[in-house]
């Protein structure tokens, strides 16, 4: 990777996290960039309007208007499914499992994306169908980070298998485990033969409007290894999509 380009990106990322402005000396110290390089890069970015002088007297810099133009164009030309699709297809192929994306919609899970690789065994649920929050891995992934605002008295618990969660106390204990581990599991709670593993996607405000999951036969899944890959994919989608409008 070109060192100058890499340093330019690092400086822009630094500027994004220091909205009150920064000095060249801050870049030199925090990013370990030599003074001459830092000076050249910063003033080149100023010329390109990627940075601007925030305070002439204090000699501080901040993000420039061109970054907004580029960011807005990215938002306008993309939506979360466009961003997630190639990531989920790669995940499905690597795990040989069907993958889903669900959306939190009217206190239900709405399936908005599905990919089934040729080697996947299970094929359940279709795009635009709905499922309940309390017994699905997707639902628990999103609900775990909405617990304070969610009215649990609205849940109509229904027994699907012997392992289905059937009361609020047990559900809240499960959601606490989701937050601790970073992923949710439907451990044969809907079908006796099926396990689903899910991880949440966060927007810029830390809200979980979406989550992703995979489904497997219960005797044919390494939950920890699967969860690690799902979390990695979910984090990538979060990073790429968290500023999208929709």
mmCIF file of C-alpha atoms in Angstrom:
data_model
loop_
_atom_site.group_PDB
_atom_site.id
_atom_site.type_symbol
_atom_site.label_atom_id
_atom_site.label_comp_id
_atom_site.label_asym_id
_atom_site.label_seq_id
_atom_site.Cartn_x
_atom_site.Cartn_y
_atom_site.Cartn_z
ATOM 1 C CA UNK A 1 0.000 0.000 0.000
ATOM 2 C CA UNK A 2 1.261 3.472 -0.864
ATOM 3 C CA UNK A 3 2.451 5.041 2.400
ATOM 4 C CA UNK A 4 1.362 8.579 1.487
ATOM 5 C CA UNK A 5 -2.168 7.460 0.587
ATOM 6 C CA UNK A 6 -2.395 5.380 3.761
ATOM 7 C CA UNK A 7 -1.311 8.350 5.874
ATOM 8 C CA UNK A 8 -3.832 10.590 4.115
ATOM 9 C CA UNK A 9 -6.647 8.187 5.008
ATOM 10 C CA UNK A 10 -5.403 7.977 8.599
ATOM 11 C CA UNK A 11 -5.427 11.776 8.863
ATOM 12 C CA UNK A 12 -8.981 11.985 7.495
ATOM 13 C CA UNK A 13 -10.124 9.336 9.967
ATOM 14 C CA UNK A 14 -8.363 11.258 12.731
ATOM 15 C CA UNK A 15 -10.139 14.450 11.667
ATOM 16 C CA UNK A 16 -13.491 12.640 11.730
ATOM 17 C CA UNK A 17 -12.942 11.710 15.380
ATOM 18 C CA UNK A 18 -11.718 15.204 16.368
ATOM 19 C CA UNK A 19 -14.570 17.464 15.306
ATOM 20 C CA UNK A 20 -13.290 20.363 17.426
ATOM 21 C CA UNK A 21 -10.152 20.458 15.308
ATOM 22 C CA UNK A 22 -6.578 19.240 15.524
ATOM 23 C CA UNK A 23 -3.064 20.600 15.058
ATOM 24 C CA UNK A 24 -0.244 19.258 12.934
ATOM 25 C CA UNK A 25 1.585 18.462 16.180
ATOM 26 C CA UNK A 26 -1.341 16.194 17.168
ATOM 27 C CA UNK A 27 -0.949 14.223 13.946
ATOM 28 C CA UNK A 28 2.788 13.945 14.466
ATOM 29 C CA UNK A 29 2.347 12.635 17.997
ATOM 30 C CA UNK A 30 -0.783 10.473 17.716
ATOM 31 C CA UNK A 31 -0.168 8.981 14.261
ATOM 32 C CA UNK A 32 3.654 8.979 14.345
ATOM 33 C CA UNK A 33 3.881 10.898 11.064
ATOM 34 C CA UNK A 34 7.016 13.047 10.507
ATOM 35 C CA UNK A 35 6.471 16.809 10.506
ATOM 36 C CA UNK A 36 7.344 17.324 6.832
ATOM 37 C CA UNK A 37 5.015 14.526 5.695
ATOM 38 C CA UNK A 38 2.195 15.661 7.952
ATOM 39 C CA UNK A 39 2.534 19.251 6.712
ATOM 40 C CA UNK A 40 2.543 18.227 3.030
ATOM 41 C CA UNK A 41 -0.426 15.859 3.349
ATOM 42 C CA UNK A 42 -2.573 18.216 5.404
ATOM 43 C CA UNK A 43 -2.143 21.195 3.123
ATOM 44 C CA UNK A 44 -2.704 19.027 0.041
ATOM 45 C CA UNK A 45 -5.970 17.839 1.614
ATOM 46 C CA UNK A 46 -6.851 21.463 2.345
ATOM 47 C CA UNK A 47 -6.305 22.335 -1.334
ATOM 48 C CA UNK A 48 -8.613 19.465 -2.290
ATOM 49 C CA UNK A 49 -11.202 20.637 0.287
ATOM 50 C CA UNK A 50 -11.002 17.342 2.117
ATOM 51 C CA UNK A 51 -9.747 19.341 5.101
ATOM 52 C CA UNK A 52 -10.203 22.991 5.996
ATOM 53 C CA UNK A 53 -8.519 25.418 8.348
ATOM 54 C CA UNK A 54 -10.835 25.580 11.342
ATOM 55 C CA UNK A 55 -9.044 28.303 13.263
ATOM 56 C CA UNK A 56 -6.312 30.437 11.661
ATOM 57 C CA UNK A 57 -5.067 31.742 14.984
ATOM 58 C CA UNK A 58 -4.817 28.344 16.647
ATOM 59 C CA UNK A 59 -3.714 26.656 13.405
ATOM 60 C CA UNK A 60 -6.257 23.876 13.735
ATOM 61 C CA UNK A 61 -7.831 21.770 10.967
ATOM 62 C CA UNK A 62 -11.080 19.871 10.485
ATOM 63 C CA UNK A 63 -12.901 17.888 7.822
ATOM 64 C CA UNK A 64 -13.648 19.908 4.703
ATOM 65 C CA UNK A 65 -16.834 20.175 2.604
ATOM 66 C CA UNK A 66 -15.643 17.688 -0.015
ATOM 67 C CA UNK A 67 -15.878 14.861 2.507
ATOM 68 C CA UNK A 68 -19.579 15.631 2.957
ATOM 69 C CA UNK A 69 -20.141 15.614 -0.809
ATOM 70 C CA UNK A 70 -18.463 12.230 -1.146
ATOM 71 C CA UNK A 71 -20.262 10.796 1.886
ATOM 72 C CA UNK A 72 -23.646 12.042 0.692
ATOM 73 C CA UNK A 73 -23.101 10.527 -2.739
ATOM 74 C CA UNK A 74 -22.222 7.198 -1.122
ATOM 75 C CA UNK A 75 -25.409 7.302 0.961
ATOM 76 C CA UNK A 76 -27.562 8.314 -2.005
ATOM 77 C CA UNK A 77 -26.249 5.561 -4.239
ATOM 78 C CA UNK A 78 -26.445 2.704 -1.735
ATOM 79 C CA UNK A 79 -28.754 1.011 0.715
ATOM 80 C CA UNK A 80 -27.935 -1.498 3.403
ATOM 81 C CA UNK A 81 -28.975 -4.542 1.347
ATOM 82 C CA UNK A 82 -26.718 -3.486 -1.539
ATOM 83 C CA UNK A 83 -23.826 -3.291 0.903
ATOM 84 C CA UNK A 84 -24.681 -6.478 2.792
ATOM 85 C CA UNK A 85 -25.404 -8.778 -0.164
ATOM 86 C CA UNK A 86 -21.809 -9.518 -1.290
ATOM 87 C CA UNK A 87 -20.681 -9.870 2.321
ATOM 88 C CA UNK A 88 -23.487 -12.319 3.102
ATOM 89 C CA UNK A 89 -22.921 -14.327 -0.072
ATOM 90 C CA UNK A 90 -19.269 -14.721 0.847
ATOM 91 C CA UNK A 91 -20.290 -15.746 4.379
ATOM 92 C CA UNK A 92 -22.811 -18.285 3.101
ATOM 93 C CA UNK A 93 -20.289 -19.824 0.726
ATOM 94 C CA UNK A 94 -17.591 -20.042 3.407
ATOM 95 C CA UNK A 95 -19.953 -21.752 5.869
ATOM 96 C CA UNK A 96 -21.976 -23.708 3.291
ATOM 97 C CA UNK A 97 -25.092 -22.464 5.055
ATOM 98 C CA UNK A 98 -28.124 -20.368 4.151
ATOM 99 C CA UNK A 99 -27.743 -16.795 5.379
ATOM 100 C CA UNK A 100 -30.405 -14.197 6.129
ATOM 101 C CA UNK A 101 -30.761 -10.539 6.934
ATOM 102 C CA UNK A 102 -33.686 -9.489 9.091
ATOM 103 C CA UNK A 103 -35.131 -6.064 9.834
ATOM 104 C CA UNK A 104 -36.849 -4.945 13.042
ATOM 105 C CA UNK A 105 -40.341 -4.019 11.841
ATOM 106 C CA UNK A 106 -43.445 -3.474 13.982
ATOM 107 C CA UNK A 107 -42.047 -5.630 16.801
ATOM 108 C CA UNK A 108 -41.386 -8.517 14.413
ATOM 109 C CA UNK A 109 -38.543 -9.827 12.284
ATOM 110 C CA UNK A 110 -39.011 -9.050 8.603
ATOM 111 C CA UNK A 111 -36.753 -11.126 6.343
ATOM 112 C CA UNK A 112 -35.265 -8.739 3.777
ATOM 113 C CA UNK A 113 -32.449 -10.835 2.269
ATOM 114 C CA UNK A 114 -31.670 -14.504 1.795
ATOM 115 C CA UNK A 115 -28.824 -16.364 0.132
ATOM 116 C CA UNK A 116 -28.634 -20.129 -0.161
ATOM 117 C CA UNK A 117 -25.362 -21.524 -1.509
ATOM 118 C CA UNK A 118 -25.582 -24.729 -3.580
ATOM 119 C CA UNK A 119 -24.081 -26.762 -0.735
ATOM 120 C CA UNK A 120 -26.549 -25.570 1.930
ATOM 121 C CA UNK A 121 -28.909 -28.205 3.341
ATOM 122 C CA UNK A 122 -31.601 -26.147 5.033
ATOM 123 C CA UNK A 123 -33.950 -23.901 3.096
ATOM 124 C CA UNK A 124 -36.525 -22.222 5.319
ATOM 125 C CA UNK A 125 -38.094 -18.761 5.369
ATOM 126 C CA UNK A 126 -38.408 -16.478 2.379
ATOM 127 C CA UNK A 127 -37.814 -12.793 1.797
ATOM 128 C CA UNK A 128 -40.738 -10.606 2.936
ATOM 129 C CA UNK A 129 -41.978 -13.187 5.438
ATOM 130 C CA UNK A 130 -42.122 -12.421 9.156
ATOM 131 C CA UNK A 131 -41.128 -14.165 12.376
ATOM 132 C CA UNK A 132 -41.325 -13.522 16.098
ATOM 133 C CA UNK A 133 -38.619 -11.792 18.107
ATOM 134 C CA UNK A 134 -38.491 -13.999 21.211
ATOM 135 C CA UNK A 135 -37.650 -17.313 19.537
ATOM 136 C CA UNK A 136 -35.514 -16.346 16.527
ATOM 137 C CA UNK A 137 -31.802 -15.647 16.593
ATOM 138 C CA UNK A 138 -32.354 -12.585 14.395
ATOM 139 C CA UNK A 139 -35.036 -11.280 16.733
ATOM 140 C CA UNK A 140 -32.953 -11.781 19.865
ATOM 141 C CA UNK A 141 -29.932 -10.119 18.243
ATOM 142 C CA UNK A 142 -31.947 -6.957 17.722
ATOM 143 C CA UNK A 143 -34.060 -7.148 20.877
ATOM 144 C CA UNK A 144 -30.995 -7.508 23.115
ATOM 145 C CA UNK A 145 -30.072 -3.909 22.411
ATOM 146 C CA UNK A 146 -33.651 -2.590 22.657
ATOM 147 C CA UNK A 147 -34.486 -4.030 26.057
ATOM 148 C CA UNK A 148 -34.896 -0.694 27.851
ATOM 149 C CA UNK A 149 -37.459 0.640 25.369
ATOM 150 C CA UNK A 150 -39.270 -2.599 24.501
ATOM 151 C CA UNK A 151 -42.606 -3.512 26.104
ATOM 152 C CA UNK A 152 -42.186 -7.189 26.935
ATOM 153 C CA UNK A 153 -45.832 -7.485 27.980
ATOM 154 C CA UNK A 154 -46.733 -7.399 24.280
ATOM 155 C CA UNK A 155 -45.059 -10.738 23.596
ATOM 156 C CA UNK A 156 -47.446 -13.636 23.082
ATOM 157 C CA UNK A 157 -45.228 -16.586 23.921
ATOM 158 C CA UNK A 158 -45.928 -19.735 21.951
ATOM 159 C CA UNK A 159 -44.378 -23.162 22.425
ATOM 160 C CA UNK A 160 -42.811 -24.539 19.247
ATOM 161 C CA UNK A 161 -40.457 -27.110 20.795
ATOM 162 C CA UNK A 162 -39.383 -28.225 24.262
ATOM 163 C CA UNK A 163 -36.597 -25.614 24.098
ATOM 164 C CA UNK A 164 -38.746 -22.580 23.255
ATOM 165 C CA UNK A 165 -38.434 -19.669 25.697
ATOM 166 C CA UNK A 166 -41.862 -19.139 27.268
ATOM 167 C CA UNK A 167 -41.569 -16.261 29.747
ATOM 168 C CA UNK A 168 -40.072 -12.784 30.073
ATOM 169 C CA UNK A 169 -37.557 -13.654 32.808
ATOM 170 C CA UNK A 170 -35.963 -16.442 30.764
ATOM 171 C CA UNK A 171 -35.957 -14.244 27.668
ATOM 172 C CA UNK A 172 -34.192 -11.406 29.488
ATOM 173 C CA UNK A 173 -31.557 -13.830 30.794
ATOM 174 C CA UNK A 174 -31.023 -15.007 27.221
ATOM 175 C CA UNK A 175 -30.728 -11.408 25.979
ATOM 176 C CA UNK A 176 -28.133 -10.665 28.642
ATOM 177 C CA UNK A 177 -26.112 -13.566 27.284
ATOM 178 C CA UNK A 178 -26.482 -12.148 23.757
ATOM 179 C CA UNK A 179 -25.001 -8.824 24.873
ATOM 180 C CA UNK A 180 -22.170 -10.600 26.687
ATOM 181 C CA UNK A 181 -21.251 -12.877 23.766
ATOM 182 C CA UNK A 182 -22.065 -10.533 20.876
ATOM 183 C CA UNK A 183 -24.294 -13.078 19.150
ATOM 184 C CA UNK A 184 -27.653 -14.804 19.583
ATOM 185 C CA UNK A 185 -28.627 -18.445 19.138
ATOM 186 C CA UNK A 186 -31.943 -20.079 18.308
ATOM 187 C CA UNK A 187 -31.055 -23.464 19.800
ATOM 188 C CA UNK A 188 -33.857 -25.633 18.390
ATOM 189 C CA UNK A 189 -36.432 -23.163 19.740
ATOM 190 C CA UNK A 190 -38.578 -23.248 16.575
ATOM 191 C CA UNK A 191 -37.600 -26.526 14.904
ATOM 192 C CA UNK A 192 -36.207 -29.543 16.758
ATOM 193 C CA UNK A 193 -33.570 -30.090 14.095
ATOM 194 C CA UNK A 194 -32.374 -26.520 13.532
ATOM 195 C CA UNK A 195 -29.938 -24.055 15.102
ATOM 196 C CA UNK A 196 -29.591 -20.456 13.954
ATOM 197 C CA UNK A 197 -26.778 -18.094 14.934
ATOM 198 C CA UNK A 198 -27.120 -14.336 14.538
ATOM 199 C CA UNK A 199 -25.233 -11.074 15.106
ATOM 200 C CA UNK A 200 -26.587 -7.520 15.176
ATOM 201 C CA UNK A 201 -25.887 -4.614 12.840
ATOM 202 C CA UNK A 202 -25.700 -1.166 14.449
ATOM 203 C CA UNK A 203 -26.481 2.192 12.888
ATOM 204 C CA UNK A 204 -24.674 5.442 13.674
ATOM 205 C CA UNK A 205 -26.764 5.886 16.829
ATOM 206 C CA UNK A 206 -26.123 2.372 18.090
ATOM 207 C CA UNK A 207 -29.620 1.173 17.172
ATOM 208 C CA UNK A 208 -30.083 -2.402 15.964
ATOM 209 C CA UNK A 209 -32.524 -2.167 13.083
ATOM 210 C CA UNK A 210 -30.968 -5.142 11.281
ATOM 211 C CA UNK A 211 -29.243 -8.433 12.056
ATOM 212 C CA UNK A 212 -27.817 -11.339 10.066
ATOM 213 C CA UNK A 213 -27.976 -15.071 10.703
ATOM 214 C CA UNK A 214 -27.199 -18.548 9.420
ATOM 215 C CA UNK A 215 -29.198 -21.752 9.876
ATOM 216 C CA UNK A 216 -27.865 -25.276 10.329
ATOM 217 C CA UNK A 217 -28.853 -28.758 11.360
ATOM 218 C CA UNK A 218 -28.237 -28.824 15.105
ATOM 219 C CA UNK A 219 -25.727 -31.673 14.987
ATOM 220 C CA UNK A 220 -23.811 -30.037 12.157
ATOM 221 C CA UNK A 221 -22.663 -26.721 13.587
ATOM 222 C CA UNK A 222 -19.692 -25.381 15.536
ATOM 223 C CA UNK A 223 -21.501 -22.508 17.240
ATOM 224 C CA UNK A 224 -18.422 -20.576 18.384
ATOM 225 C CA UNK A 225 -16.662 -20.773 15.015
ATOM 226 C CA UNK A 226 -19.867 -19.906 13.160
ATOM 227 C CA UNK A 227 -20.553 -17.004 15.528
ATOM 228 C CA UNK A 228 -17.053 -15.624 15.029
ATOM 229 C CA UNK A 229 -17.562 -15.442 11.260
ATOM 230 C CA UNK A 230 -21.066 -13.997 11.580
ATOM 231 C CA UNK A 231 -19.883 -11.300 13.989
ATOM 232 C CA UNK A 232 -17.066 -10.413 11.604
ATOM 233 C CA UNK A 233 -19.530 -10.093 8.707
ATOM 234 C CA UNK A 234 -21.997 -8.082 10.822
ATOM 235 C CA UNK A 235 -19.228 -5.725 11.943
ATOM 236 C CA UNK A 236 -18.183 -5.182 8.321
ATOM 237 C CA UNK A 237 -21.765 -4.348 7.341
ATOM 238 C CA UNK A 238 -22.063 -2.027 10.353
ATOM 239 C CA UNK A 239 -18.883 -0.206 9.402
ATOM 240 C CA UNK A 240 -19.919 0.215 5.776
ATOM 241 C CA UNK A 241 -23.573 1.052 6.311
ATOM 242 C CA UNK A 242 -23.992 2.773 9.656
ATOM 243 C CA UNK A 243 -24.478 6.216 8.127
ATOM 244 C CA UNK A 244 -27.024 5.129 5.535
ATOM 245 C CA UNK A 245 -30.418 6.777 5.697
ATOM 246 C CA UNK A 246 -32.281 3.537 5.080
#
